[in-house]
mmCIF file with all atom_site columns, C-alpha atoms in Angstrom:
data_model
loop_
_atom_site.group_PDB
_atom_site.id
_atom_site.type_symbol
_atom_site.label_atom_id
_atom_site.label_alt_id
_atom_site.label_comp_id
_atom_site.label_asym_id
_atom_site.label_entity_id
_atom_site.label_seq_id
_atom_site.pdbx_PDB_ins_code
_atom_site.Cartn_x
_atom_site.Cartn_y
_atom_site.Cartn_z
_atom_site.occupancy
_atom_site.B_iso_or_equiv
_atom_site.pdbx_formal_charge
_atom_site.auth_seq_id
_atom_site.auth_comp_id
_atom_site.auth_asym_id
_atom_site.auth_atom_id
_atom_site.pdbx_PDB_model_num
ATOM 1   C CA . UNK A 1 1   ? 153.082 67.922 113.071 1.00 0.00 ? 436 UNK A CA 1
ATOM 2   C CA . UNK A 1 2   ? 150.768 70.646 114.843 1.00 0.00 ? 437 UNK A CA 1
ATOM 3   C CA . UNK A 1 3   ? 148.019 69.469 113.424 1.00 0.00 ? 438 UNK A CA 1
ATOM 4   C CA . UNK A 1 4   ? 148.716 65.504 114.109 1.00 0.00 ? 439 UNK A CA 1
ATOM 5   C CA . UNK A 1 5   ? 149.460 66.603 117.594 1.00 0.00 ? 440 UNK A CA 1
ATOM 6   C CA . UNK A 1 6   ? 145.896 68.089 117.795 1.00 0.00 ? 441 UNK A CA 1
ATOM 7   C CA . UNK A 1 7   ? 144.241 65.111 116.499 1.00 0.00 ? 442 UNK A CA 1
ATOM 8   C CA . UNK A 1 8   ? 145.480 63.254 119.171 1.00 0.00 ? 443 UNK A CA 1
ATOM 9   C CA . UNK A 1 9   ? 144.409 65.398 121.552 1.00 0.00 ? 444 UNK A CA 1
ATOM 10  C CA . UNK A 1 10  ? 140.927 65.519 120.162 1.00 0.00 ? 445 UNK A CA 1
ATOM 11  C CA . UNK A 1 11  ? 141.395 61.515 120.257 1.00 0.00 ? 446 UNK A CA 1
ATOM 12  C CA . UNK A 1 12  ? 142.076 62.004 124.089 1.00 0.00 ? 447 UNK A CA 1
ATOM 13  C CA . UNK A 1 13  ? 138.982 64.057 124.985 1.00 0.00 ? 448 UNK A CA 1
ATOM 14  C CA . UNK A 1 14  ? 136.734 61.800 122.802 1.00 0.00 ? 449 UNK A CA 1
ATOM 15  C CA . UNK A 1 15  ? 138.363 58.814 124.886 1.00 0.00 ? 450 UNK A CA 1
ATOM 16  C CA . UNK A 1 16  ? 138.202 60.359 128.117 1.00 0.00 ? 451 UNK A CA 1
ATOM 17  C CA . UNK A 1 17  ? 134.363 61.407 126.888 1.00 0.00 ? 452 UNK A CA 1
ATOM 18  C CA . UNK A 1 18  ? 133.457 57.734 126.290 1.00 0.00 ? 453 UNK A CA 1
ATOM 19  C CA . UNK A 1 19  ? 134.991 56.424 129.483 1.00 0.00 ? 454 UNK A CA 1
ATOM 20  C CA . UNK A 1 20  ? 133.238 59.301 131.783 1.00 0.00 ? 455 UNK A CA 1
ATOM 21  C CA . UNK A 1 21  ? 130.062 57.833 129.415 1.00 0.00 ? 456 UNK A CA 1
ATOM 22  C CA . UNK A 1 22  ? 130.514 54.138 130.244 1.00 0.00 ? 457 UNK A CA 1
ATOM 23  C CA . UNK A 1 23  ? 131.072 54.878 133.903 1.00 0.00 ? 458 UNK A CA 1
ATOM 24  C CA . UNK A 1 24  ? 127.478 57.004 133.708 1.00 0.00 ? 459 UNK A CA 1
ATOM 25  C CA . UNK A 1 25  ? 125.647 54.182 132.190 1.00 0.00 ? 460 UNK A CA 1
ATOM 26  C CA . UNK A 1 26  ? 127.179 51.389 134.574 1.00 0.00 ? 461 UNK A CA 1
ATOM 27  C CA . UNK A 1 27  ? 125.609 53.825 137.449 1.00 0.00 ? 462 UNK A CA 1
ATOM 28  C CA . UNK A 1 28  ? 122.611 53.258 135.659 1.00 0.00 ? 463 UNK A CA 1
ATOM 29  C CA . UNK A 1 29  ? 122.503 49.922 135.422 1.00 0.00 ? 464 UNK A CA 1
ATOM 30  C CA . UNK A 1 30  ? 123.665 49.587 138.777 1.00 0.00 ? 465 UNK A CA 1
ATOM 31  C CA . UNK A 1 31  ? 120.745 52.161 140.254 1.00 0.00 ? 466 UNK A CA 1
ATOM 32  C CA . UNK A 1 32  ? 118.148 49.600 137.877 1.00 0.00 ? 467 UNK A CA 1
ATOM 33  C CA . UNK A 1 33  ? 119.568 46.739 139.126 1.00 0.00 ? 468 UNK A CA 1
ATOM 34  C CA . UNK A 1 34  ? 118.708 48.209 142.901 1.00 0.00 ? 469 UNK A CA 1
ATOM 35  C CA . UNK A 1 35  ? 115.250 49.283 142.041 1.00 0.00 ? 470 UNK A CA 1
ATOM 36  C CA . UNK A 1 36  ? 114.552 46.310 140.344 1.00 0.00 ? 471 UNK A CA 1
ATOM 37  C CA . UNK A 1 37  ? 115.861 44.251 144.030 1.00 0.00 ? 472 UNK A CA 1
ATOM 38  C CA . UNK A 1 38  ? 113.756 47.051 146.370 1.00 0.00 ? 473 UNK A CA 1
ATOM 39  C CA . UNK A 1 39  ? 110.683 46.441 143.862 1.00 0.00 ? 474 UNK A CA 1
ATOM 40  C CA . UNK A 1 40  ? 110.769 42.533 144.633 1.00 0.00 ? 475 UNK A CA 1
ATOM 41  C CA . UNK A 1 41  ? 111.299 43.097 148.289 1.00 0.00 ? 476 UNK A CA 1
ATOM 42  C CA . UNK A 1 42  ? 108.161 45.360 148.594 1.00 0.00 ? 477 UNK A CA 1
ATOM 43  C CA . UNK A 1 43  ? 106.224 43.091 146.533 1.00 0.00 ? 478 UNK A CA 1
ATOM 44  C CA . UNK A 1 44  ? 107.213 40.293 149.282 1.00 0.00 ? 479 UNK A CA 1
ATOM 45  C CA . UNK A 1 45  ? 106.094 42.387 151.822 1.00 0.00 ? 480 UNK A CA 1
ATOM 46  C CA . UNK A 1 46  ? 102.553 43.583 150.439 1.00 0.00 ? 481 UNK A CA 1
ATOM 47  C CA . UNK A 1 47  ? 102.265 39.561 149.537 1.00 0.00 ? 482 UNK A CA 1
ATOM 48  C CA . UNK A 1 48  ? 102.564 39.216 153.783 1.00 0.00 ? 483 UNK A CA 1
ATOM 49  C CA . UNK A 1 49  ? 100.562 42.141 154.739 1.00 0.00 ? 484 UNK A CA 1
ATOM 50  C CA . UNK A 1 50  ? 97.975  40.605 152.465 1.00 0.00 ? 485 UNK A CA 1
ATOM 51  C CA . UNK A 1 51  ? 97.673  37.337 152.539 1.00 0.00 ? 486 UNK A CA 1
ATOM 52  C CA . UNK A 1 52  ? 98.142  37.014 156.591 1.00 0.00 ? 487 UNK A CA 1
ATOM 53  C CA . UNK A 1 53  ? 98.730  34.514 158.710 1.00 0.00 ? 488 UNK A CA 1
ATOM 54  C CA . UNK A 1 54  ? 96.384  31.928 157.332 1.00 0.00 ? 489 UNK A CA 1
ATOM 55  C CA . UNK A 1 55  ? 98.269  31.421 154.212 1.00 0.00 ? 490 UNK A CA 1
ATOM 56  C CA . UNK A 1 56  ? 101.532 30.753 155.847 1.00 0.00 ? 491 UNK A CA 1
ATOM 57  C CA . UNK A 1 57  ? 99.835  28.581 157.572 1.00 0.00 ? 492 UNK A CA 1
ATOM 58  C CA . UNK A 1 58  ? 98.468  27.037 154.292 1.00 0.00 ? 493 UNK A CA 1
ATOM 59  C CA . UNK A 1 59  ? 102.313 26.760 152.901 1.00 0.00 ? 494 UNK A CA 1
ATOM 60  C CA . UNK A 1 60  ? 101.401 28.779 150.137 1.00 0.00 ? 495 UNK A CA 1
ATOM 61  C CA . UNK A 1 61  ? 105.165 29.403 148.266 1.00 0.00 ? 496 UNK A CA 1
ATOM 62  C CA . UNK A 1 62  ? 105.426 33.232 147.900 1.00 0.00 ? 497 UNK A CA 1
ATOM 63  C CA . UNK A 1 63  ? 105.785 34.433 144.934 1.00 0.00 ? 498 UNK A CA 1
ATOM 64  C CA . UNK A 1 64  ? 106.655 37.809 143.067 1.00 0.00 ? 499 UNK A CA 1
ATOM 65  C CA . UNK A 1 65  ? 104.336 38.076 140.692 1.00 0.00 ? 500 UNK A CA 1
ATOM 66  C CA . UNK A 1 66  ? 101.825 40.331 140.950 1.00 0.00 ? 501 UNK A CA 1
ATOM 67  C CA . UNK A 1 67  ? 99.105  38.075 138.711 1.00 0.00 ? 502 UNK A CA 1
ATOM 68  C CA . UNK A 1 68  ? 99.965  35.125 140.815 1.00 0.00 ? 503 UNK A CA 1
ATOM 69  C CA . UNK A 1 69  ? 100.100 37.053 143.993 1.00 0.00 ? 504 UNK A CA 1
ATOM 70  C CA . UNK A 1 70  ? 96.728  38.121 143.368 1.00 0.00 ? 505 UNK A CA 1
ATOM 71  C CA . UNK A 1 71  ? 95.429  35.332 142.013 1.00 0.00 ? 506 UNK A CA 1
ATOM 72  C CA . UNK A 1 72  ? 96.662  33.271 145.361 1.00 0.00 ? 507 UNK A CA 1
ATOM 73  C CA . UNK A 1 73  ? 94.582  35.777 147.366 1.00 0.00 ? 508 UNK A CA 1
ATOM 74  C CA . UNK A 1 74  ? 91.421  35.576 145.358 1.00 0.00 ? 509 UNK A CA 1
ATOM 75  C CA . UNK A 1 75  ? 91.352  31.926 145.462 1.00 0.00 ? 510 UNK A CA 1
ATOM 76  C CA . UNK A 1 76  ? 91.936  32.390 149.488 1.00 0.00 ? 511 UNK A CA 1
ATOM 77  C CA . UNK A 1 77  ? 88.762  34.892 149.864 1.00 0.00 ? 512 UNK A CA 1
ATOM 78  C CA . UNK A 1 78  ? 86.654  32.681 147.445 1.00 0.00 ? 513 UNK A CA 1
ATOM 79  C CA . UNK A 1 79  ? 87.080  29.691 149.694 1.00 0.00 ? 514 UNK A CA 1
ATOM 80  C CA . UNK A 1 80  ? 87.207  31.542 152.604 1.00 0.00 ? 515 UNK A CA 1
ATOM 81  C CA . UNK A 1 81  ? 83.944  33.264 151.618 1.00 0.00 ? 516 UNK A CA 1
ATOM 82  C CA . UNK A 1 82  ? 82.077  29.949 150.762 1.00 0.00 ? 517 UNK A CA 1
ATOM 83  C CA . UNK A 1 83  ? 82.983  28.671 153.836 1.00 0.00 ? 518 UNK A CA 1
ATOM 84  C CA . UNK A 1 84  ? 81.449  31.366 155.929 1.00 0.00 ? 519 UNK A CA 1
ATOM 85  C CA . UNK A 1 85  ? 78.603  32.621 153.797 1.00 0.00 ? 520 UNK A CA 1
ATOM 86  C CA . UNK A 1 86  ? 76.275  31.687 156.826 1.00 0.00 ? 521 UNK A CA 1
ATOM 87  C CA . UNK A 1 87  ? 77.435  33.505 159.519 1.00 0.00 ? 522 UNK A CA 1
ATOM 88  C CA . UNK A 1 88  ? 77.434  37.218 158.707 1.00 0.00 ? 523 UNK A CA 1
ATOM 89  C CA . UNK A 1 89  ? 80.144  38.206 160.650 1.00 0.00 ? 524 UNK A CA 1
ATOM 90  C CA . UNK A 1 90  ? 82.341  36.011 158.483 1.00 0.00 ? 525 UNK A CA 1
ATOM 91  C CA . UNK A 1 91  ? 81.167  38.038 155.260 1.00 0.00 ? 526 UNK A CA 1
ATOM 92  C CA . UNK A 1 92  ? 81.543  41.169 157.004 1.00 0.00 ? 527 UNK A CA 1
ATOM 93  C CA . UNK A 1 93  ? 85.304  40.378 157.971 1.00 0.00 ? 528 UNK A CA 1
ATOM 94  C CA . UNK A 1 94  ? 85.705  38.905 154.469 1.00 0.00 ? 529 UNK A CA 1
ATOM 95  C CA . UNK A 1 95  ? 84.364  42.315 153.084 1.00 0.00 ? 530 UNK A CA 1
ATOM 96  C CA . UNK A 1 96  ? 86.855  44.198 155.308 1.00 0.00 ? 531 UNK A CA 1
ATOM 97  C CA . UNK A 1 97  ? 89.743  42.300 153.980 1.00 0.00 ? 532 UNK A CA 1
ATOM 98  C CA . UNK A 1 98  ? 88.068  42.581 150.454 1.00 0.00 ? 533 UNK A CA 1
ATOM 99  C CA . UNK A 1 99  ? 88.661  46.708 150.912 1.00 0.00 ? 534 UNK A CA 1
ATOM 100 C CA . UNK A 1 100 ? 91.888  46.126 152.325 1.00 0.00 ? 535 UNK A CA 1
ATOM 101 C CA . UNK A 1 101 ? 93.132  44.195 149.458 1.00 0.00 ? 536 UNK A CA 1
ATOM 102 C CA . UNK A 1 102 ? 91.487  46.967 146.912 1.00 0.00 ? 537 UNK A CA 1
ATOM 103 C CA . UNK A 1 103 ? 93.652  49.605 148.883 1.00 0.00 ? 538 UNK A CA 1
ATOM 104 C CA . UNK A 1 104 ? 96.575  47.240 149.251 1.00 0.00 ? 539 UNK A CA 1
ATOM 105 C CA . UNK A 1 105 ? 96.058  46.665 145.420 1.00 0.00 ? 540 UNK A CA 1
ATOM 106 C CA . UNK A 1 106 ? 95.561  50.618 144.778 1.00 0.00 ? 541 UNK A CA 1
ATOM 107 C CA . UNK A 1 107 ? 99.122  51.473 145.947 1.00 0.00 ? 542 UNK A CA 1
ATOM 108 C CA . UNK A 1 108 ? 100.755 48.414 144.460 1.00 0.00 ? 543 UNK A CA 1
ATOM 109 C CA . UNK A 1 109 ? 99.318  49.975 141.175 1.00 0.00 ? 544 UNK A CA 1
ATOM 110 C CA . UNK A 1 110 ? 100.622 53.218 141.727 1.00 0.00 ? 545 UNK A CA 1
ATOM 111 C CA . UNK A 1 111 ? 104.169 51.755 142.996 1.00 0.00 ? 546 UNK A CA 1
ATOM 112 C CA . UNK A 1 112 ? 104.880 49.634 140.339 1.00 0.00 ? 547 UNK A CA 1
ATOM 113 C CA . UNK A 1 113 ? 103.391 52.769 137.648 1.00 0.00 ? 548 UNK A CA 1
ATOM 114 C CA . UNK A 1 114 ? 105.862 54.966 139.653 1.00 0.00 ? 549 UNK A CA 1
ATOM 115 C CA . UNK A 1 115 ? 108.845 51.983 138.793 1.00 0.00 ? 550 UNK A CA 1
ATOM 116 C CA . UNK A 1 116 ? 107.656 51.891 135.133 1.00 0.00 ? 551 UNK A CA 1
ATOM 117 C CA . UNK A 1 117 ? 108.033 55.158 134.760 1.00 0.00 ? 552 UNK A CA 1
ATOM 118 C CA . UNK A 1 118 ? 111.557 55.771 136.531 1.00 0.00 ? 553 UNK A CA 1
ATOM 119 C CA . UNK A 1 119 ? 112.526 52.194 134.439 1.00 0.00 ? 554 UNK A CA 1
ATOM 120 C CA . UNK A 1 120 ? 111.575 53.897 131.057 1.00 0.00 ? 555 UNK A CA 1
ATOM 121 C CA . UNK A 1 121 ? 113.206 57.678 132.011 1.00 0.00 ? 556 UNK A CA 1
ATOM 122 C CA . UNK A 1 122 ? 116.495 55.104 132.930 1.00 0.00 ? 557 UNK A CA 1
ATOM 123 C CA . UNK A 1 123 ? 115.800 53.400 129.608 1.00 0.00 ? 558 UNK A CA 1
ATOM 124 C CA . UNK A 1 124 ? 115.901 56.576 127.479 1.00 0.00 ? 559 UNK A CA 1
ATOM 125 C CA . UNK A 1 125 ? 118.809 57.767 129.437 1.00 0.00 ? 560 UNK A CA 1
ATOM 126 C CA . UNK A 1 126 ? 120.418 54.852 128.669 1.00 0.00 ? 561 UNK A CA 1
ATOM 127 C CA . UNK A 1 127 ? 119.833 54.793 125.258 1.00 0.00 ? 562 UNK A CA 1
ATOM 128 C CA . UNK A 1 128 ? 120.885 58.813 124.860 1.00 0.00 ? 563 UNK A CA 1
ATOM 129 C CA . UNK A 1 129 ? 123.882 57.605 126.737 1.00 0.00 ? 564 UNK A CA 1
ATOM 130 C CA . UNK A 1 130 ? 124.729 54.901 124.046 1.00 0.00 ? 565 UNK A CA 1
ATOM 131 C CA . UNK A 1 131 ? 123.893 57.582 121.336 1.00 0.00 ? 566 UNK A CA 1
ATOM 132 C CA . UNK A 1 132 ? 126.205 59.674 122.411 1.00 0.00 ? 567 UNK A CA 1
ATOM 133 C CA . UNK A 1 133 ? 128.810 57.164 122.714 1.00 0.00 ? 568 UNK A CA 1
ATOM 134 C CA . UNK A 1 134 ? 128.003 55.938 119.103 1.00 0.00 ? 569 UNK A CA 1
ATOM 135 C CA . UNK A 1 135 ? 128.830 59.348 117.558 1.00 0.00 ? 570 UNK A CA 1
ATOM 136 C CA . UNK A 1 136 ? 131.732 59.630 120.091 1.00 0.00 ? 571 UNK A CA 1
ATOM 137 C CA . UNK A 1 137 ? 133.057 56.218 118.476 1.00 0.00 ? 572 UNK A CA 1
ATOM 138 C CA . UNK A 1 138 ? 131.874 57.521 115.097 1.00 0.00 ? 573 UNK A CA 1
ATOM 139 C CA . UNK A 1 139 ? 134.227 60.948 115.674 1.00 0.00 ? 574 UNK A CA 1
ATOM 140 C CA . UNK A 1 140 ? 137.109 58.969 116.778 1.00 0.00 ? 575 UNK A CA 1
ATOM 141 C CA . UNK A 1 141 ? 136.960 56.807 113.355 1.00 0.00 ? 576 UNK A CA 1
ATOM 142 C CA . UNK A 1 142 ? 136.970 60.169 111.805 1.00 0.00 ? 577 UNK A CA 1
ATOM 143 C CA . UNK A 1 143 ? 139.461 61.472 113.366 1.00 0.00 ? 578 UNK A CA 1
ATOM 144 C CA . UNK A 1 144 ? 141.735 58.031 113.435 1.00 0.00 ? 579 UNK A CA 1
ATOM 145 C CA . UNK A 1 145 ? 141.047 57.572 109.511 1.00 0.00 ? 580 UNK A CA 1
ATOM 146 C CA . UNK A 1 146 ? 142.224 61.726 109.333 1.00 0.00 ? 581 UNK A CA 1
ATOM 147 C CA . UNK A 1 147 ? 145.483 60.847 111.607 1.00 0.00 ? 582 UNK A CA 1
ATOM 148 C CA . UNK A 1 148 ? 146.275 58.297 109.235 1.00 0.00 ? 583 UNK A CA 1
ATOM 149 C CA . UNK A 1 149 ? 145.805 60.150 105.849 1.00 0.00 ? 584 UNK A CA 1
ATOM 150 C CA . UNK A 1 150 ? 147.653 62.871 107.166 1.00 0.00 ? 585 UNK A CA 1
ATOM 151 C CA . UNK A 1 151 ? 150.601 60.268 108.619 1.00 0.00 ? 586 UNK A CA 1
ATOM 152 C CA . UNK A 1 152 ? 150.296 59.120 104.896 1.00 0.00 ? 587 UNK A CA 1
ATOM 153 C CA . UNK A 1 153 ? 150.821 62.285 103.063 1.00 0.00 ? 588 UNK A CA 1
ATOM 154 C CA . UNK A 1 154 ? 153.473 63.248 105.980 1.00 0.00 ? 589 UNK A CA 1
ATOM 155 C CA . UNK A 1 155 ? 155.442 60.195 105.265 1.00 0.00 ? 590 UNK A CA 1
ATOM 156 C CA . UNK A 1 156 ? 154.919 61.056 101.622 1.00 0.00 ? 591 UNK A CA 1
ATOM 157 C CA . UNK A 1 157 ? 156.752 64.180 102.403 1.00 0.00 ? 592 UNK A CA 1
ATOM 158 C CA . UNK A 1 158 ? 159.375 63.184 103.918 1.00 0.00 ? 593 UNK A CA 1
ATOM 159 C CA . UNK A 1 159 ? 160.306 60.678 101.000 1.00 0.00 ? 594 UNK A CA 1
ATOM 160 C CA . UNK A 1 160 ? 160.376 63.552 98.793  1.00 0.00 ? 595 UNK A CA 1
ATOM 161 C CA . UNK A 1 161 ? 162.621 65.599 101.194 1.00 0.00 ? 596 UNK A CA 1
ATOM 162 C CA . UNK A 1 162 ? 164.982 62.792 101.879 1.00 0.00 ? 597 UNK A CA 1
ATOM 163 C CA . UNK A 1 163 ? 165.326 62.356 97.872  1.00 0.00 ? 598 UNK A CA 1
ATOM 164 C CA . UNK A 1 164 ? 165.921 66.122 97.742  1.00 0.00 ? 599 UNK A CA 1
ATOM 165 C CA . UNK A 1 165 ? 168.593 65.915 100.609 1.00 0.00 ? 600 UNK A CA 1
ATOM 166 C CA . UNK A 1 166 ? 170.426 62.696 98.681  1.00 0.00 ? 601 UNK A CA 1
ATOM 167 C CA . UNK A 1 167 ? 170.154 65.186 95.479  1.00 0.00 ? 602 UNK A CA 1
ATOM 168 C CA . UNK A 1 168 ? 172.206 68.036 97.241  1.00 0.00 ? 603 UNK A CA 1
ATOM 169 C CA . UNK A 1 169 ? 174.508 65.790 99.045  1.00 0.00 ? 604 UNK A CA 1
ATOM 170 C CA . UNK A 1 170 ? 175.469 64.018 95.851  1.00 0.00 ? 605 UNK A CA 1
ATOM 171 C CA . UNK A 1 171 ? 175.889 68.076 94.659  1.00 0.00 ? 606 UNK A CA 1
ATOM 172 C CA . UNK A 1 172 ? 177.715 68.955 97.514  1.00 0.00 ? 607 UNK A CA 1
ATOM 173 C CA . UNK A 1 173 ? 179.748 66.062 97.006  1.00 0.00 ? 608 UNK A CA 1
ATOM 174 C CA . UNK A 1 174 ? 180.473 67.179 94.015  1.00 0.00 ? 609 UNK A CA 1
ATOM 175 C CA . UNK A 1 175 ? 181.136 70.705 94.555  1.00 0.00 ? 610 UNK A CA 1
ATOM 176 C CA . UNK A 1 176 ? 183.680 69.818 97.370  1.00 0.00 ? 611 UNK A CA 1
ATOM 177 C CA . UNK A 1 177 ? 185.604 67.545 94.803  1.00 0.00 ? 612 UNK A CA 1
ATOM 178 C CA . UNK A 1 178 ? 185.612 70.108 92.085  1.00 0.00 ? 613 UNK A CA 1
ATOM 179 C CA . UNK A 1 179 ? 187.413 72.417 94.213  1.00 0.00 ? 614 UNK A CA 1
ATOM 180 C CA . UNK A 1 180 ? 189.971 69.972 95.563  1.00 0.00 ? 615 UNK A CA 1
ATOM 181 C CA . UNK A 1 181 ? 190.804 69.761 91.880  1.00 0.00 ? 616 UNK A CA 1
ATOM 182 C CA . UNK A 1 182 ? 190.961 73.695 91.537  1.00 0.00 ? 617 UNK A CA 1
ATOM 183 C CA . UNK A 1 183 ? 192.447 73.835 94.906  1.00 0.00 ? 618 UNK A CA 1
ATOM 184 C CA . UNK A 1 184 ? 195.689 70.877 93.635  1.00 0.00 ? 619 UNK A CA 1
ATOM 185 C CA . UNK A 1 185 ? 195.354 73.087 90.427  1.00 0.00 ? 620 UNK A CA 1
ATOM 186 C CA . UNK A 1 186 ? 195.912 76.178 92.457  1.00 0.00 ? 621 UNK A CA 1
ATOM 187 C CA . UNK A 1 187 ? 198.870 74.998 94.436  1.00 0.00 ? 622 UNK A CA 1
ATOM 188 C CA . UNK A 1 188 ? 200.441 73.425 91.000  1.00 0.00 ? 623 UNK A CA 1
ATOM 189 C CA . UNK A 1 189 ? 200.346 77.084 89.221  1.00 0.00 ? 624 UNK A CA 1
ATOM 190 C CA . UNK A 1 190 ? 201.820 78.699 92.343  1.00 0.00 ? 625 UNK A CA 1
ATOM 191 C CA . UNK A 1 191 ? 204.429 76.219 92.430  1.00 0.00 ? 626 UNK A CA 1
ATOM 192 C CA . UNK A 1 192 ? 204.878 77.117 88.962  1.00 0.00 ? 627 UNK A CA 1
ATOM 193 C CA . UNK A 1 193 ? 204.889 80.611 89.724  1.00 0.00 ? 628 UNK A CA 1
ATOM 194 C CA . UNK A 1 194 ? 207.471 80.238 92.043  1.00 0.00 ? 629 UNK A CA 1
ATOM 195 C CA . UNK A 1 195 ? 209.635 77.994 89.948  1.00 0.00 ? 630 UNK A CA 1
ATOM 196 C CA . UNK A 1 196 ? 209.294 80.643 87.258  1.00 0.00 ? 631 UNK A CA 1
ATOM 197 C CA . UNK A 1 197 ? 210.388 83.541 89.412  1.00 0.00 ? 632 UNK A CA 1
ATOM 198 C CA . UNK A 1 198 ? 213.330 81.586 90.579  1.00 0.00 ? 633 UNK A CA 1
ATOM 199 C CA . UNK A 1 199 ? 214.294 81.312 87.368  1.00 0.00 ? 634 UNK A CA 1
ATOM 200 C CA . UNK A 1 200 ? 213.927 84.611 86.249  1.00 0.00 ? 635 UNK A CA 1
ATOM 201 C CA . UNK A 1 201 ? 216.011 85.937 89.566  1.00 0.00 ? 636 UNK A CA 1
ATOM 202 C CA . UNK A 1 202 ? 218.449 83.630 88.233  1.00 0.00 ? 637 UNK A CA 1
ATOM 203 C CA . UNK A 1 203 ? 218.467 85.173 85.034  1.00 0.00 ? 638 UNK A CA 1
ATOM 204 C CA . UNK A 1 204 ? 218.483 88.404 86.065  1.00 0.00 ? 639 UNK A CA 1
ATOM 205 C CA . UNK A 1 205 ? 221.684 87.790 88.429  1.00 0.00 ? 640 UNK A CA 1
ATOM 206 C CA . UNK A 1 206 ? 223.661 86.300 85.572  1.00 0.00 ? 641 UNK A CA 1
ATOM 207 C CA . UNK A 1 207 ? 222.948 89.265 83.046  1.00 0.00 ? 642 UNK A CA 1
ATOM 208 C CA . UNK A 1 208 ? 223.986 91.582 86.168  1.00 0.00 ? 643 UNK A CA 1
ATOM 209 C CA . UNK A 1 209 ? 227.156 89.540 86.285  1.00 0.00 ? 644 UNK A CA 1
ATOM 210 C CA . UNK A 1 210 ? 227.704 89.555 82.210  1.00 0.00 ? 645 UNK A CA 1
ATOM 211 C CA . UNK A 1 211 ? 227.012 93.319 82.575  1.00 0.00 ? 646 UNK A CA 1
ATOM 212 C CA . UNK A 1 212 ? 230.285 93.595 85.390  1.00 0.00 ? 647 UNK A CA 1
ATOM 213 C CA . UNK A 1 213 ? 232.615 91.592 83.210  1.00 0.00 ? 648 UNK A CA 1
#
């Protein structure tokens, strides 16, 4: 029984394990879920900073794709460029937003390696996580498949005891009628005793009175 009542409490803690477990890796998909959102958002925003006003004007749909993003832009400055290729201070403003896309572009590089990087840490914490709750799981089959051997062999046990408890009832049983018989036999040779000493008082009182006459 000690030992049942310690695999359940080993069932517990590997329960209580798992759940604290889950609850981690929900947080985790909760804080990917986030960074995934607050990636789109500051894609939306670069696409605005870059693009300007001229493409709202356009009613270019925005998009969150960085390929498409930049491949809206490129086909802005292309056509913007042809347009003004005459008049230098059209290529010279098309150059300046040519090196503010580059930087623009430079830190959206670096963002979204900074988000790959934090996305594939959460991924291998994430998959440790589920790991860890595969072995719990694993333990807990152990242990269950243990509890129930042992509940076997336990109930085992107590089949034999019972049979061993019907044996010395039955003996007892027996025992206790055996000496109601000696006891009735007991009381019947006492009785006898008694009769026979009657008698013999008897006997003795009529020789004493033979003896007087």
């Amino acid at each position: 029984e000690e030992e049942i009542n310690s695999l359940y409490k080993v069932i517990d803690e590997a329960n209580l394990t798992k759940m604290d477990l889950e609850s981690q890796i929900e947080s985790l998909k909760e804080e990917l879920g986030f960074l995934s959102r607050s990636y789109e958002e500051d894609v939306k925003v670069l696409y605005k900073q870059l693009a300007g006003s001229e493409l709202e004007q356009m009613g270019v749909a925005i998009g969150t794709g960085l390929d498409d993003i930049l491949e809206t832009i490129r086909i802005h400055w292309e056509k913007d460029v042809e347009k003004n290729r005459a008049e230098a201070g059209a290529l010279l403003q098309a150059k300046q937003q040519a090196e503010m896309a580059r930087m623009a572009q430079t830190q959206e590089e670096k963002l979204a390696a900074a988000l790959r990087l934090e996305l594939h840490n959460t991924s291998c914490q994430v998959q440790s996580l589920q790991a860890e709750t595969e072995s719990l799981r694993a333990l807990k089959r152990g242990l269950e498949n243990t509890l129930h051997d042992a509940k076997h062999w336990h109930d085992i046990e107590l089949q034999n005891l019972g049979a061993v408890v019907s044996r010395l009832e039955a003996e007892l049983r027996e025992m206790r009628s055996e000496a109601e018989q000696q006891q009735q036999a007991r009381e019947h040779l006492l009785a006898h005793k008694a009769q026979l000493q009657r008698d013999v008082a008897s006997y003795h009182a009529l020789l004493d009175r033979e003896e007087s006459g």
